[in-house]
Amino acid sequence: MVKINENFLTMKKNYLFIDIAKRLKKYTEENPDKQIIKMGIGDVTLPLAPVVVEAMKKGADELGKKETFKGYEDSGTGYDFLKDAIAGYYKSFGVSLNSSEIRVNDGAKSDCGNIVDIFGDDNVILVTDPAYPVYVDSNTMAGRKIIYADSNEENGFAAMPDKSVHADIIYLCSPNNPTGSVYTKAQLKEWVDYALEQGSIIIFDAAYEAFITDPELPRSIFCIEGAKKCAIEMCSLSKTAGFTGTRCGYTVIPDELTVTASDGSEVSISQLWSRRQGSKFNGVSYPVQCAAAAVFTPEGQKQTREAIAYYQRNAKLMAETLDDLGIKYTGGINSPYIWLKCPNNMGSWEFFDYLLNNIQVVGTPGEGFGKNGAGWFRLTAFGTYENTAEAMKRLKELLRK
Ligand code: PLP
């Protein structure tokens, strides 16, 4: 008889955004004339930059000619032209990487989930709460012990390490989804020191690094001394350059990152990951890699920065509205997310329904990201400016009453 992975039975039946979509569908069916503004799912709304589209077309054209056709990519880890471009980008904020340390993928979510393959199931996993769901879900599927570090109002939604508690694998995300908080260099140094002391590995999710405007804030964990001995970084072009539907990201595994196996041998994490990928992943399509490389050209940077500035303008408007209403929040600066305290002590699903029913604005209930999200709510700045302005107008009218 077939046996399923019973760890799935311990999980909530639906992924958070499926629950939201269901409520939304019911509301739309019952209220077909209402104009809903979606500020829930963190998907972008602006199109790809022209320079990116051109590069993708050129890549596709090359595949259509005998002389330039390409089949499987030899390494499956990304073409050198893209890995060199990414290494050059890291250099621009002071991080030196070998191209071989960069692995191109089809988005950060895949690697955030897949990385569990190379670590034993008896590791203790530490996740900050609230968190982007894939860290908890992928480890729950593998039946691992997960412990939590609280991110809450008291610590400004920046969970810090507790030296009296041991963890083997630590997931950190900065700028954070959902809270929009960003670790300072000093705070990240504490995490790196903790990991080095405990012999742990940090999986650092930098999917929103491009939204950091304060030059003092670290855009990569590798800005921190010692991190190459204890960290893996995952990043994505989804929010940086509108690749949510195009799919391209990258994972950085430093050459010097090793772990001692039970037989005493020193094992390279990079080699383990290569072995895993060699068996289970055949690389990212050539036109998409061409498009991704275009993001890192001077013109690509200029054009994609314009889109980021557009979303930042939305975030500023949202932050000003909440300031005006006297509502507490984190994020909005150096982040496309605003994490606000539900007014009048409402629960986060209660506030979700309140906004949907009264002003047809959809956000994400904080509780969906972990227990510390109770009473908090996430709004994204990825909408159009017009919709954001309209949503903020409606919010002001509703909450001023
Ligand atoms: N990491 C974080 C924190 C995210 O919020 C997201 C997407 O919303 C991802 C990773 C995954 O991005 P993608 O798979 O589109 O690269």
CSV table of C-alpha atoms and ligand atoms in Angstrom, one decimal:
chain,number,residue,atom,x,y,z
A,1,MET,CA,0.0,0.0,0.0
A,2,VAL,CA,1.2,3.5,-0.8
A,3,LYS,CA,2.4,5.5,2.2
A,4,ILE,CA,2.2,9.2,2.1
A,5,ASN,CA,4.5,11.6,3.8
A,6,GLU,CA,2.5,11.9,7.0
A,7,ASN,CA,4.2,15.2,7.9
A,8,PHE,CA,1.8,16.8,5.4
A,9,LEU,CA,-1.1,15.9,7.7
A,10,THR,CA,0.4,18.1,10.5
A,11,MET,CA,0.2,21.1,8.2
A,12,LYS,CA,-2.6,23.6,7.7
A,13,LYS,CA,-4.7,22.3,4.7
A,14,ASN,CA,-4.2,25.4,2.6
A,15,TYR,CA,-1.3,27.8,1.9
A,16,LEU,CA,-2.2,31.2,3.3
A,17,PHE,CA,-2.9,32.9,0.0
A,18,ILE,CA,-5.3,30.2,-1.0
A,19,ASP,CA,-7.4,30.9,2.1
A,20,ILE,CA,-7.4,34.6,1.2
A,21,ALA,CA,-8.4,33.9,-2.4
A,22,LYS,CA,-11.3,31.8,-1.3
A,23,ARG,CA,-12.7,34.6,1.0
A,24,LEU,CA,-12.2,37.0,-1.8
A,25,LYS,CA,-13.9,34.8,-4.4
A,26,LYS,CA,-17.0,34.5,-2.1
A,27,TYR,CA,-17.1,38.2,-1.5
A,28,THR,CA,-16.8,39.0,-5.2
A,29,GLU,CA,-19.6,36.5,-6.1
A,30,GLU,CA,-21.9,38.2,-3.5
A,31,ASN,CA,-20.9,41.7,-4.4
A,32,PRO,CA,-20.1,41.8,-8.1
A,33,ASP,CA,-20.4,45.6,-8.4
A,34,LYS,CA,-17.7,46.4,-5.8
A,35,GLN,CA,-14.3,47.5,-6.9
A,36,ILE,CA,-11.7,45.6,-4.9
A,37,ILE,CA,-8.2,46.9,-4.4
A,38,LYS,CA,-5.7,44.1,-3.8
A,39,MET,CA,-2.8,44.9,-1.5
A,40,GLY,CA,-2.4,41.4,-0.2
A,41,ILE,CA,-0.2,39.1,-2.3
A,42,GLY,CA,3.2,40.5,-2.9
A,43,ASP,CA,3.1,40.4,-6.7
A,44,VAL,CA,4.4,43.2,-8.8
A,45,THR,CA,2.2,45.2,-11.3
A,46,LEU,CA,4.8,47.0,-13.5
A,47,PRO,CA,5.9,45.3,-16.7
A,48,LEU,CA,9.5,44.1,-17.3
A,49,ALA,CA,12.0,46.9,-18.2
A,50,PRO,CA,12.4,47.4,-22.0
A,51,VAL,CA,16.1,46.5,-21.9
A,52,VAL,CA,15.2,43.2,-20.2
A,53,VAL,CA,12.5,42.3,-22.8
A,54,GLU,CA,15.0,43.1,-25.6
A,55,ALA,CA,17.6,40.8,-24.1
A,56,MET,CA,15.0,38.0,-23.7
A,57,LYS,CA,13.9,38.4,-27.4
A,58,LYS,CA,17.6,38.3,-28.5
A,59,GLY,CA,18.1,35.1,-26.5
A,60,ALA,CA,15.1,33.5,-28.0
A,61,ASP,CA,16.2,34.5,-31.5
A,62,GLU,CA,19.6,32.8,-30.9
A,63,LEU,CA,17.8,29.6,-29.9
A,64,GLY,CA,16.1,29.7,-33.3
A,65,LYS,CA,19.4,29.7,-35.3
A,66,LYS,CA,21.5,26.6,-35.9
A,67,GLU,CA,24.8,28.5,-35.2
A,68,THR,CA,23.6,29.9,-31.8
A,69,PHE,CA,21.2,27.2,-30.7
A,70,LYS,CA,21.7,26.0,-27.1
A,71,GLY,CA,20.4,22.8,-25.4
A,72,TYR,CA,21.2,21.9,-21.8
A,73,GLU,CA,23.5,24.3,-20.1
A,74,ASP,CA,26.6,22.3,-19.1
A,75,SER,CA,26.7,23.2,-15.5
A,76,GLY,CA,23.1,23.8,-14.8
A,77,THR,CA,24.2,26.5,-12.3
A,78,GLY,CA,23.9,29.4,-14.7
A,79,TYR,CA,25.8,30.8,-17.7
A,80,ASP,CA,29.1,32.6,-16.8
A,81,PHE,CA,27.8,35.9,-18.4
A,82,LEU,CA,25.0,36.0,-15.8
A,83,LYS,CA,27.1,34.8,-12.8
A,84,ASP,CA,29.8,37.4,-13.6
A,85,ALA,CA,27.1,40.1,-13.8
A,86,ILE,CA,25.7,39.1,-10.4
A,87,ALA,CA,29.3,39.0,-8.9
A,88,GLY,CA,29.8,42.6,-10.3
A,89,TYR,CA,26.5,43.7,-8.7
A,90,TYR,CA,27.6,42.3,-5.3
A,91,LYS,CA,30.9,44.2,-5.8
A,92,SER,CA,28.9,47.4,-6.1
A,93,PHE,CA,28.0,47.1,-2.4
A,94,GLY,CA,31.3,45.9,-1.2
A,95,VAL,CA,30.9,42.1,-1.4
A,96,SER,CA,33.5,40.1,-3.3
A,97,LEU,CA,32.3,36.7,-4.7
A,98,ASN,CA,33.7,34.2,-7.1
A,99,SER,CA,31.3,33.4,-9.9
A,100,SER,CA,31.5,29.8,-8.9
A,101,GLU,CA,29.8,30.7,-5.6
A,102,ILE,CA,26.7,31.9,-7.4
A,103,ARG,CA,24.0,29.4,-8.5
A,104,VAL,CA,21.3,30.7,-10.8
A,105,ASN,CA,17.8,29.3,-10.2
A,106,ASP,CA,14.1,29.7,-11.2
A,107,GLY,CA,13.4,31.9,-8.2
A,108,ALA,CA,14.2,32.1,-4.5
A,109,LYS,CA,11.2,30.1,-3.3
A,110,SER,CA,12.5,26.9,-5.0
A,111,ASP,CA,15.9,27.0,-3.3
A,112,CYS,CA,14.5,28.2,0.1
A,113,GLY,CA,12.5,25.0,0.0
A,114,ASN,CA,15.0,22.7,-1.8
A,115,ILE,CA,18.0,23.5,0.4
A,116,VAL,CA,16.5,21.2,3.1
A,117,ASP,CA,17.6,18.2,0.9
A,118,ILE,CA,21.2,18.6,1.9
A,119,PHE,CA,20.8,18.8,5.6
A,120,GLY,CA,19.9,15.9,8.0
A,121,ASP,CA,16.4,15.6,9.4
A,122,ASP,CA,17.7,15.7,13.0
A,123,ASN,CA,18.8,19.4,12.7
A,124,VAL,CA,17.0,21.9,14.9
A,125,ILE,CA,15.6,24.6,12.7
A,126,LEU,CA,15.2,28.2,13.9
A,127,VAL,CA,12.7,30.5,12.2
A,128,THR,CA,11.9,34.0,13.2
A,129,ASP,CA,8.2,34.4,13.8
A,130,PRO,CA,6.4,35.8,11.8
A,131,ALA,CA,8.0,34.5,8.7
A,132,TYR,CA,7.6,33.9,4.9
A,133,PRO,CA,5.8,30.5,5.0
A,134,VAL,CA,8.3,28.4,2.9
A,135,TYR,CA,10.9,28.1,5.7
A,136,VAL,CA,8.5,26.5,8.1
A,137,ASP,CA,6.5,24.5,5.5
A,138,SER,CA,9.6,22.9,3.8
A,139,ASN,CA,11.0,21.8,7.2
A,140,THR,CA,7.6,20.6,8.5
A,141,MET,CA,7.3,18.4,5.3
A,142,ALA,CA,10.7,16.9,6.3
A,143,GLY,CA,9.5,16.3,9.8
A,144,ARG,CA,12.1,18.5,11.5
A,145,LYS,CA,12.0,20.1,14.9
A,146,ILE,CA,11.4,23.9,14.4
A,147,ILE,CA,11.9,26.4,17.1
A,148,TYR,CA,11.0,30.1,16.9
A,149,ALA,CA,12.6,33.4,17.7
A,150,ASP,CA,10.0,36.0,18.4
A,151,SER,CA,9.8,39.1,16.2
A,152,ASN,CA,7.4,41.4,18.0
A,153,GLU,CA,6.5,45.0,18.8
A,154,GLU,CA,9.0,45.0,21.8
A,155,ASN,CA,12.0,44.2,19.6
A,156,GLY,CA,10.9,46.2,16.6
A,157,PHE,CA,10.2,43.0,14.7
A,158,ALA,CA,13.9,42.2,14.7
A,159,ALA,CA,14.3,38.8,16.5
A,160,MET,CA,17.7,38.4,18.0
A,161,PRO,CA,19.6,35.2,19.0
A,162,ASP,CA,19.2,33.6,22.4
A,163,LYS,CA,22.6,32.1,23.3
A,164,SER,CA,21.0,29.7,25.8
A,165,VAL,CA,19.2,28.0,22.9
A,166,HIS,CA,20.9,25.9,20.2
A,167,ALA,CA,19.8,25.9,16.6
A,168,ASP,CA,21.5,24.2,13.6
A,169,ILE,CA,19.9,25.9,10.7
A,170,ILE,CA,18.7,29.5,11.0
A,171,TYR,CA,16.4,31.3,8.6
A,172,LEU,CA,16.7,35.1,8.4
A,173,CYS,CA,15.0,37.4,6.0
A,174,SER,CA,16.0,41.1,5.7
A,175,PRO,CA,14.3,43.3,4.5
A,176,ASN,CA,11.7,41.1,6.1
A,177,ASN,CA,8.6,39.7,4.6
A,178,PRO,CA,6.1,40.3,6.2
A,179,THR,CA,7.2,42.9,8.7
A,180,GLY,CA,9.3,45.2,6.5
A,181,SER,CA,12.0,45.4,9.2
A,182,VAL,CA,15.6,45.5,8.2
A,183,TYR,CA,18.5,44.2,10.3
A,184,THR,CA,21.4,46.6,10.9
A,185,LYS,CA,25.0,45.5,10.5
A,186,ALA,CA,25.3,45.2,14.2
A,187,GLN,CA,22.3,43.0,14.6
A,188,LEU,CA,23.4,40.8,11.7
A,189,LYS,CA,26.8,40.5,13.3
A,190,GLU,CA,25.2,39.2,16.4
A,191,TRP,CA,23.5,36.5,14.3
A,192,VAL,CA,26.7,35.6,12.5
A,193,ASP,CA,28.6,35.4,15.8
A,194,TYR,CA,25.9,33.2,17.3
A,195,ALA,CA,26.1,30.9,14.2
A,196,LEU,CA,29.9,30.7,14.3
A,197,GLU,CA,29.7,29.9,18.1
A,198,GLN,CA,27.0,27.3,17.7
A,199,GLY,CA,28.3,25.7,14.5
A,200,SER,CA,25.1,26.6,12.7
A,201,ILE,CA,24.3,27.7,9.2
A,202,ILE,CA,22.2,30.8,8.4
A,203,ILE,CA,20.0,30.8,5.4
A,204,PHE,CA,19.7,34.4,4.6
A,205,ASP,CA,16.8,35.5,2.3
A,206,ALA,CA,17.7,38.8,0.7
A,207,ALA,CA,14.8,38.8,-1.8
A,208,TYR,CA,14.1,42.5,-1.0
A,209,GLU,CA,17.6,43.8,-0.8
A,210,ALA,CA,17.0,46.2,-3.8
A,211,PHE,CA,14.5,48.1,-1.7
A,212,ILE,CA,17.2,49.2,0.8
A,213,THR,CA,18.0,52.9,0.3
A,214,ASP,CA,19.9,53.6,3.5
A,215,PRO,CA,23.6,52.9,2.7
A,216,GLU,CA,24.3,52.0,6.3
A,217,LEU,CA,22.0,48.9,6.1
A,218,PRO,CA,23.5,45.6,4.9
A,219,ARG,CA,22.1,44.4,1.5
A,220,SER,CA,23.8,41.0,1.9
A,221,ILE,CA,24.8,38.9,4.9
A,222,PHE,CA,28.2,38.8,3.3
A,223,CYS,CA,28.7,42.4,4.3
A,224,ILE,CA,29.2,40.9,7.7
A,225,GLU,CA,32.7,39.6,8.7
A,226,GLY,CA,32.7,35.9,9.2
A,227,ALA,CA,29.4,35.2,7.3
A,228,LYS,CA,31.2,33.3,4.5
A,229,LYS,CA,31.9,30.6,7.1
A,230,CYS,CA,28.4,30.2,8.3
A,231,ALA,CA,25.8,31.5,5.7
A,232,ILE,CA,24.0,30.8,2.5
A,233,GLU,CA,22.2,33.7,0.7
A,234,MET,CA,19.2,33.5,-1.5
A,235,CYS,CA,18.1,36.3,-3.7
A,236,SER,CA,15.6,36.9,-6.5
A,237,LEU,CA,14.8,39.1,-9.4
A,238,SER,CA,11.1,38.8,-8.7
A,239,LYS,CA,10.7,42.0,-6.9
A,240,THR,CA,14.0,43.7,-7.9
A,241,ALA,CA,13.1,43.5,-11.6
A,242,GLY,CA,9.5,42.3,-12.0
A,243,PHE,CA,10.5,38.6,-12.6
A,244,THR,CA,7.6,37.0,-10.7
A,245,GLY,CA,6.3,35.5,-13.9
A,246,THR,CA,9.6,35.2,-15.7
A,247,ARG,CA,11.3,33.3,-12.8
A,248,CYS,CA,14.9,33.8,-12.0
A,249,GLY,CA,16.9,34.1,-8.8
A,250,TYR,CA,20.2,33.1,-7.4
A,251,THR,CA,21.7,31.4,-4.4
A,252,VAL,CA,25.2,32.2,-3.0
A,253,ILE,CA,27.1,29.4,-1.3
A,254,PRO,CA,30.6,30.5,-0.2
A,255,ASP,CA,33.5,28.1,-1.2
A,256,GLU,CA,34.7,28.2,2.4
A,257,LEU,CA,31.4,27.0,3.9
A,258,THR,CA,32.0,23.5,5.3
A,259,VAL,CA,30.4,21.1,7.8
A,260,THR,CA,32.0,18.2,9.7
A,261,ALA,CA,30.3,14.9,8.8
A,262,SER,CA,29.7,12.1,11.3
A,263,ASP,CA,32.9,10.3,10.1
A,264,GLY,CA,34.9,13.4,10.9
A,265,SER,CA,35.4,14.5,7.2
A,266,GLU,CA,35.0,18.1,6.2
A,267,VAL,CA,32.2,18.4,3.7
A,268,SER,CA,31.8,21.4,1.4
A,269,ILE,CA,28.2,22.7,1.4
A,270,SER,CA,28.8,23.9,-2.1
A,271,GLN,CA,29.7,20.4,-3.3
A,272,LEU,CA,26.6,18.9,-1.6
A,273,TRP,CA,24.4,21.4,-3.2
A,274,SER,CA,26.0,20.7,-6.6
A,275,ARG,CA,25.3,17.1,-6.1
A,276,ARG,CA,21.7,17.7,-5.2
A,277,GLN,CA,21.2,20.1,-8.1
A,278,GLY,CA,23.0,17.8,-10.6
A,279,SER,CA,20.4,15.1,-9.8
A,280,LYS,CA,17.3,17.3,-9.6
A,281,PHE,CA,17.7,20.5,-11.5
A,282,ASN,CA,18.5,21.2,-15.2
A,283,GLY,CA,19.0,24.9,-15.1
A,284,VAL,CA,17.2,28.1,-16.1
A,285,SER,CA,16.2,28.8,-19.7
A,286,TYR,CA,18.7,30.7,-21.9
A,287,PRO,CA,16.4,33.6,-22.8
A,288,VAL,CA,15.5,34.1,-19.1
A,289,GLN,CA,19.2,34.2,-18.2
A,290,CYS,CA,19.8,36.7,-21.0
A,291,ALA,CA,17.0,38.8,-19.5
A,292,ALA,CA,18.4,38.5,-16.0
A,293,ALA,CA,21.9,39.6,-17.2
A,294,ALA,CA,20.3,42.7,-18.7
A,295,VAL,CA,19.1,43.7,-15.2
A,296,PHE,CA,22.7,44.2,-14.1
A,297,THR,CA,23.8,46.4,-17.1
A,298,PRO,CA,23.9,50.1,-16.4
A,299,GLU,CA,20.8,50.7,-18.5
A,300,GLY,CA,19.1,47.7,-16.8
A,301,GLN,CA,19.9,49.1,-13.4
A,302,LYS,CA,18.5,52.5,-14.4
A,303,GLN,CA,15.3,51.1,-15.7
A,304,THR,CA,14.6,48.6,-12.9
A,305,ARG,CA,15.5,51.3,-10.3
A,306,GLU,CA,12.7,53.4,-11.8
A,307,ALA,CA,10.2,50.6,-11.1
A,308,ILE,CA,11.5,50.2,-7.5
A,309,ALA,CA,11.2,54.0,-7.0
A,310,TYR,CA,7.6,53.8,-8.2
A,311,TYR,CA,6.8,51.2,-5.5
A,312,GLN,CA,8.7,53.2,-2.9
A,313,ARG,CA,6.5,56.2,-3.7
A,314,ASN,CA,3.5,53.9,-2.9
A,315,ALA,CA,5.1,52.8,0.3
A,316,LYS,CA,5.7,56.4,1.3
A,317,LEU,CA,2.1,57.3,0.7
A,318,MET,CA,0.9,54.4,2.8
A,319,ALA,CA,3.3,55.3,5.6
A,320,GLU,CA,2.1,58.9,5.5
A,321,THR,CA,-1.5,57.7,5.7
A,322,LEU,CA,-0.8,55.6,8.7
A,323,ASP,CA,1.1,58.4,10.4
A,324,ASP,CA,-1.8,60.6,9.8
A,325,LEU,CA,-4.2,58.0,11.4
A,326,GLY,CA,-1.9,57.4,14.3
A,327,ILE,CA,-1.5,53.7,13.4
A,328,LYS,CA,1.6,51.9,14.4
A,329,TYR,CA,3.6,50.2,11.7
A,330,THR,CA,7.0,48.9,10.6
A,331,GLY,CA,8.5,48.8,7.1
A,332,GLY,CA,7.6,51.1,4.3
A,333,ILE,CA,11.1,52.5,4.2
A,334,ASN,CA,13.8,50.2,2.8
A,335,SER,CA,11.0,47.7,2.2
A,336,PRO,CA,7.9,47.3,-0.1
A,337,TYR,CA,5.9,46.0,2.9
A,338,ILE,CA,4.0,47.9,5.6
A,339,TRP,CA,3.2,45.9,8.7
A,340,LEU,CA,0.6,47.7,10.7
A,341,LYS,CA,-1.1,47.1,14.1
A,342,CYS,CA,-4.8,46.5,13.6
A,343,PRO,CA,-6.7,49.4,15.1
A,344,ASN,CA,-9.1,49.0,18.0
A,345,ASN,CA,-7.5,45.7,19.1
A,346,MET,CA,-9.0,43.9,16.2
A,347,GLY,CA,-7.7,40.5,15.3
A,348,SER,CA,-5.9,40.2,12.0
A,349,TRP,CA,-8.6,38.1,10.2
A,350,GLU,CA,-11.2,40.4,11.8
A,351,PHE,CA,-9.4,43.4,10.3
A,352,PHE,CA,-9.2,41.6,7.0
A,353,ASP,CA,-12.9,41.2,6.9
A,354,TYR,CA,-13.5,44.7,8.2
A,355,LEU,CA,-11.5,46.2,5.3
A,356,LEU,CA,-12.9,43.9,2.7
A,357,ASN,CA,-16.5,44.5,3.7
A,358,ASN,CA,-16.3,48.2,4.3
A,359,ILE,CA,-13.8,49.6,1.8
A,360,GLN,CA,-13.0,46.6,-0.4
A,361,VAL,CA,-9.3,46.7,0.3
A,362,VAL,CA,-7.5,43.4,0.6
A,363,GLY,CA,-4.4,42.9,2.7
A,364,THR,CA,-2.8,39.9,4.4
A,365,PRO,CA,-3.7,38.9,8.0
A,366,GLY,CA,-0.5,38.8,10.1
A,367,GLU,CA,-1.5,35.6,11.8
A,368,GLY,CA,-1.0,33.8,8.5
A,369,PHE,CA,2.8,34.3,9.0
A,370,GLY,CA,3.0,33.0,12.6
A,371,LYS,CA,1.7,33.6,16.1
A,372,ASN,CA,3.4,37.0,16.5
A,373,GLY,CA,1.4,38.2,13.5
A,374,ALA,CA,-1.8,38.1,15.6
A,375,GLY,CA,-3.3,41.6,15.6
A,376,TRP,CA,-1.0,42.7,12.8
A,377,PHE,CA,-1.6,43.2,9.1
A,378,ARG,CA,0.5,43.3,5.9
A,379,LEU,CA,0.0,45.7,3.1
A,380,THR,CA,2.1,45.7,0.0
A,381,ALA,CA,3.3,48.7,-2.1
A,382,PHE,CA,3.4,46.7,-5.3
A,383,GLY,CA,0.1,48.0,-6.6
A,384,THR,CA,-0.5,50.8,-9.1
A,385,TYR,CA,-0.1,54.4,-7.7
A,386,GLU,CA,-3.7,55.1,-8.5
A,387,ASN,CA,-5.0,52.1,-6.6
A,388,THR,CA,-2.7,52.7,-3.7
A,389,ALA,CA,-3.9,56.4,-3.5
A,390,GLU,CA,-7.6,55.2,-3.7
A,391,ALA,CA,-7.1,52.6,-1.0
A,392,MET,CA,-5.4,55.1,1.3
A,393,LYS,CA,-8.3,57.5,0.7
A,394,ARG,CA,-10.8,54.9,1.6
A,395,LEU,CA,-8.8,53.8,4.7
A,396,LYS,CA,-8.6,57.4,6.0
A,397,GLU,CA,-12.4,57.8,5.6
A,398,LEU,CA,-13.1,54.5,7.3
A,399,LEU,CA,-10.8,54.9,10.2
A,400,ARG,CA,-11.5,58.5,10.9
A,401,LYS,CA,-15.2,57.9,11.5
B,1,PLP,N1,11.7,35.1,-0.3
B,1,PLP,C1,10.8,36.0,0.2
B,1,PLP,C2,11.0,36.6,1.5
B,1,PLP,C3,9.6,36.3,-0.6
B,1,PLP,O1,8.7,37.2,-0.1
B,1,PLP,C4,9.5,35.7,-1.8
B,1,PLP,C5,8.3,36.0,-2.7
B,1,PLP,O2,7.4,36.6,-2.3
B,1,PLP,C6,10.4,34.8,-2.2
B,1,PLP,C7,11.5,34.5,-1.4
B,1,PLP,C8,10.3,34.0,-3.5
B,1,PLP,O3,10.5,34.7,-4.6
B,1,PLP,P1,10.6,34.0,-6.0
B,1,PLP,O4,10.4,32.6,-5.9
B,1,PLP,O5,9.6,34.7,-6.8
B,1,PLP,O6,12.0,34.4,-6.4
